[in-house]
Coordinates of C-alpha atoms in Angstrom, one line a residue:
M1 CA 0.0 0.0 0.0
S2 CA 1.3 3.5 -0.8
V3 CA 0.5 6.6 1.2
K4 CA -0.2 9.4 -1.3
N5 CA 1.7 12.3 0.1
K6 CA 4.7 14.4 -0.5
G7 CA 6.4 13.4 2.7
P8 CA 8.7 15.6 4.8
Q9 CA 10.3 18.8 3.5
P10 CA 14.1 18.9 2.8
G11 CA 16.0 19.2 6.0
G12 CA 18.5 22.0 6.7
G13 CA 20.0 20.9 9.9
S14 CA 21.5 23.7 11.8
D15 CA 18.3 25.8 12.3
D16 CA 16.4 22.9 13.8
R17 CA 18.9 21.8 16.5
P18 CA 16.6 21.8 19.5
P19 CA 13.8 19.3 19.4
L20 CA 10.4 21.1 19.3
S21 CA 7.1 20.1 20.8
R22 CA 4.2 19.8 18.4
Q23 CA 2.7 23.1 19.6
R24 CA 6.0 25.0 19.4
G25 CA 6.7 23.6 16.0
A26 CA 3.2 24.8 14.8
V27 CA 4.0 28.3 16.0
L28 CA 7.3 28.2 14.1
R29 CA 5.6 27.0 10.9
H30 CA 3.0 29.8 11.2
L31 CA 5.8 32.3 11.8
R32 CA 7.7 31.0 8.7
G33 CA 4.6 31.4 6.7
Q34 CA 4.5 35.2 7.2
T35 CA 6.1 37.6 4.7
G36 CA 7.3 39.9 7.4
S37 CA 7.5 40.4 11.1
V38 CA 4.3 40.0 13.2
T39 CA 3.1 40.8 16.7
V40 CA 2.2 38.3 19.3
T41 CA -1.5 39.3 19.0
A42 CA -1.5 38.7 15.2
L43 CA 0.3 35.3 15.5
S44 CA -2.0 34.2 18.3
E45 CA -5.0 34.7 16.0
L46 CA -3.3 32.7 13.3
C47 CA -2.4 29.8 15.7
G48 CA -5.6 29.8 17.7
L49 CA -3.7 30.0 20.9
H50 CA -3.7 32.4 23.9
S51 CA -1.2 35.3 23.5
N52 CA 0.7 34.3 26.7
T53 CA 1.2 30.8 25.3
V54 CA 2.4 32.1 21.9
R55 CA 4.7 34.6 23.6
E56 CA 6.3 31.8 25.6
H57 CA 6.9 29.8 22.5
L58 CA 8.3 32.8 20.6
D59 CA 10.7 33.6 23.5
A60 CA 12.0 30.0 23.3
L61 CA 12.4 30.2 19.5
V62 CA 14.3 33.4 19.8
G63 CA 16.5 31.9 22.5
S64 CA 17.3 28.9 20.3
G65 CA 18.1 31.1 17.3
L66 CA 15.1 30.1 15.2
A67 CA 13.3 33.5 15.4
V68 CA 14.2 37.2 15.8
R69 CA 12.5 39.7 18.0
E70 CA 12.6 43.4 17.1
R71 CA 10.8 46.6 18.1
A72 CA 8.1 48.0 15.8
P73 CA 8.7 51.5 14.5
A74 CA 7.6 54.2 17.0
A75 CA 4.2 55.6 16.3
G76 CA 2.9 58.0 18.9
R77 CA 3.2 57.7 22.7
G78 CA 4.1 54.5 24.5
R79 CA 6.7 51.9 23.9
P80 CA 6.5 50.2 20.4
A81 CA 5.3 46.5 20.4
W82 CA 7.7 43.6 19.9
R83 CA 7.5 42.0 16.5
Y84 CA 8.8 38.6 15.5
R85 CA 10.1 36.9 12.4
A86 CA 11.6 33.6 11.6
R87 CA 15.2 33.2 10.7
P88 CA 15.8 31.8 7.2
P89 CA 16.5 28.0 7.3
Q90 CA 20.2 27.3 7.1
Q91 CA 21.7 24.7 4.8
S92 CA 23.9 21.9 6.2
A93 CA 26.5 19.4 5.1
A94 CA 23.8 16.7 5.2
R95 CA 21.8 18.4 2.4
E96 CA 25.0 18.8 0.3
Y97 CA 25.6 15.0 0.5
A98 CA 22.1 14.1 -0.6
G99 CA 23.4 13.2 -4.1
L100 CA 26.0 10.9 -2.6
A101 CA 23.4 9.2 -0.4
T102 CA 21.3 8.5 -3.5
V103 CA 24.3 6.9 -5.3
L104 CA 25.2 4.8 -2.3
A105 CA 21.6 3.7 -1.7
G106 CA 21.3 2.7 -5.3
Q107 CA 24.5 0.6 -5.0
I108 CA 23.1 -1.2 -1.9
A109 CA 19.8 -1.8 -3.7
R110 CA 21.5 -3.4 -6.7
S111 CA 24.2 -5.4 -5.1
S112 CA 22.9 -6.5 -1.7
A113 CA 21.0 -9.8 -1.2
D114 CA 19.0 -8.0 1.5
P115 CA 19.1 -4.3 1.0
R116 CA 17.0 -3.3 3.9
A117 CA 19.0 -5.4 6.4
D118 CA 22.3 -4.1 5.2
A119 CA 20.9 -0.5 5.2
L120 CA 19.6 -1.0 8.8
A121 CA 23.1 -2.3 9.9
A122 CA 24.8 0.6 8.2
G123 CA 22.5 3.1 10.0
E124 CA 23.2 1.4 13.3
E125 CA 26.9 1.9 12.8
W126 CA 26.3 5.5 11.9
G127 CA 24.3 6.1 15.1
H128 CA 27.0 4.5 17.2
A129 CA 29.7 6.5 15.5
L130 CA 27.9 9.9 15.9
L131 CA 27.7 9.4 19.7
S132 CA 30.8 7.4 20.3
G133 CA 32.7 8.5 23.4
E134 CA 29.8 10.3 24.9
E135 CA 28.7 9.6 28.5
P136 CA 25.7 7.2 28.7
A137 CA 22.4 8.8 29.5
R138 CA 21.4 8.9 33.2
S139 CA 17.8 8.0 32.3
P140 CA 15.6 6.8 29.4
E141 CA 14.1 10.3 29.2
E142 CA 17.6 11.9 28.8
A143 CA 18.5 9.3 26.2
R144 CA 15.4 10.1 24.1
G145 CA 16.0 13.8 24.4
R146 CA 19.7 13.5 23.3
V147 CA 18.7 11.3 20.3
L148 CA 16.1 13.9 19.2
G149 CA 18.7 16.6 19.6
L150 CA 21.0 14.6 17.3
L151 CA 18.3 14.2 14.7
G152 CA 17.7 17.9 14.9
E153 CA 21.3 18.6 14.2
I154 CA 21.2 16.3 11.2
G155 CA 18.1 18.0 9.8
F156 CA 15.0 16.1 10.7
A157 CA 13.5 19.0 12.8
P158 CA 11.9 16.6 15.3
E159 CA 8.7 17.7 17.1
A160 CA 8.6 15.7 20.3
D161 CA 5.4 14.3 21.7
E162 CA 4.6 14.8 25.4
G163 CA 7.1 12.8 27.4
G164 CA 9.4 12.5 24.5
Y165 CA 8.4 8.9 23.7
G166 CA 7.9 9.7 20.1
A167 CA 8.3 12.6 17.6
R168 CA 7.0 13.9 14.4
L169 CA 9.7 14.3 11.7
P170 CA 8.6 17.1 9.3
R171 CA 11.9 17.3 7.5
C172 CA 14.3 14.9 5.9
P173 CA 17.9 15.8 4.8
F174 CA 17.8 13.0 2.3
I175 CA 14.3 13.3 1.0
E176 CA 15.3 13.1 -2.7
A177 CA 17.3 10.0 -2.0
V178 CA 14.2 8.6 -0.2
R179 CA 12.1 9.1 -3.3
E180 CA 14.6 7.1 -5.3
H181 CA 15.2 4.3 -2.8
P182 CA 12.7 4.5 0.1
G183 CA 13.3 1.0 1.5
V184 CA 17.1 1.6 1.8
I185 CA 17.2 5.2 3.1
C186 CA 14.3 4.7 5.6
S187 CA 16.1 1.6 6.9
V188 CA 19.3 3.6 7.3
H189 CA 17.4 6.2 9.3
T190 CA 15.8 3.5 11.5
G191 CA 19.2 2.1 12.1
L192 CA 20.6 5.6 12.9
A193 CA 18.0 6.0 15.7
K194 CA 18.5 2.5 17.0
G195 CA 22.3 2.9 17.1
A196 CA 22.1 6.3 18.8
V197 CA 19.7 5.0 21.5
A198 CA 21.9 1.9 22.1
E199 CA 25.1 4.0 22.3
L200 CA 23.5 6.0 25.1
G201 CA 22.5 2.9 27.0
G202 CA 18.8 2.7 25.8
D203 CA 16.8 -0.1 24.4
P204 CA 17.0 -0.1 20.5
A205 CA 14.2 -2.6 20.3
Q206 CA 11.7 0.1 21.3
V207 CA 12.7 2.3 18.3
E208 CA 10.3 2.3 15.4
L209 CA 10.2 4.6 12.4
L210 CA 7.0 5.0 10.5
P211 CA 7.9 6.5 7.1
F212 CA 5.3 8.9 5.7
A213 CA 2.9 8.2 8.4
E214 CA 1.4 11.7 8.0
P215 CA 0.8 13.7 4.8
D216 CA 3.9 15.9 5.5
A217 CA 5.9 13.9 8.0
C218 CA 7.3 10.6 9.3
R219 CA 6.8 9.4 12.9
L220 CA 9.4 8.1 15.2
R221 CA 8.9 6.0 18.3
L222 CA 11.8 6.0 20.9
G223 CA 10.0 4.3 23.8
I224 CA 6.8 2.9 25.0
P225 CA 4.7 5.3 27.2
P226 CA 3.4 3.8 30.5
G227 CA 0.4 1.7 29.6
G228 CA 1.1 2.1 25.8
P229 CA 1.0 -0.6 23.2
A230 CA 4.1 -2.8 22.7
G231 CA 4.3 -1.8 19.0
N232 CA 5.1 -3.8 15.9
A233 CA 8.0 -5.6 14.4
D234 CA 11.0 -3.8 12.9
P235 CA 9.7 -1.0 10.7
A236 CA 12.2 -1.8 8.1
D237 CA 10.1 -4.8 7.3
R238 CA 6.7 -3.0 7.3
G239 CA 6.8 -1.7 3.8
D240 CA 3.4 0.0 4.2
A241 CA 4.2 3.5 3.3
A242 CA 6.1 5.4 0.6
P243 CA 6.1 8.8 -0.9
A244 CA 3.6 9.2 -3.8
D245 CA 6.3 9.6 -6.4
A246 CA 8.7 7.0 -5.0
G247 CA 10.6 5.2 -7.7
E248 CA 11.1 1.9 -5.7
S249 CA 8.6 -0.3 -4.0
R250 CA 9.2 -1.1 -0.4

């Protein structure tokens, strides 16, 4: 079965370093959709949230370098209002290597007897290598947070669910490679998360990637919430979603 959607947007990397909650990510998307700077009141109406809530999210986005706060031009008495605008997304090395990723994925797809298994193993090695030498996490919650931070640095712009047990991934630094070889690239990304979790002392068996689970995003599970379902088998074997224009069946 194929999910008819365009999938995540291309990932930039450096501008999405901190993992964002779903609500904060929505505020950022609304801010990025404006042609100029906006006030808290105007953005609150767009988001359908209380102005105090939007102001809190905007202050956090400014603090993380994703937004800019500036005074409106003076007009009459009183202090001018603050206005906010999003910083332009920055490019990263991950985006520049998208072409190489496509070539390597094609080689695995053509030469491997089990492309998904080999891609998963390669991703696990990548995840271990990226966090090699770091101190183990002191708790599962810390491990999940650090893995989401890593994925943000790479360019996935994760929007964490409450508790950090899962996240929405609205960006992908290798989305063009995914469209060519979804089974291989998505398995690499699954392995990346598994390897990173294992390197920090977590349980990689709880990691599950659901490619193109939403019209504009993938879903990632990093743990099982208290009372939550046990989940399914390795997502590399699911093969139940792909971008609408994918050139390879999964």
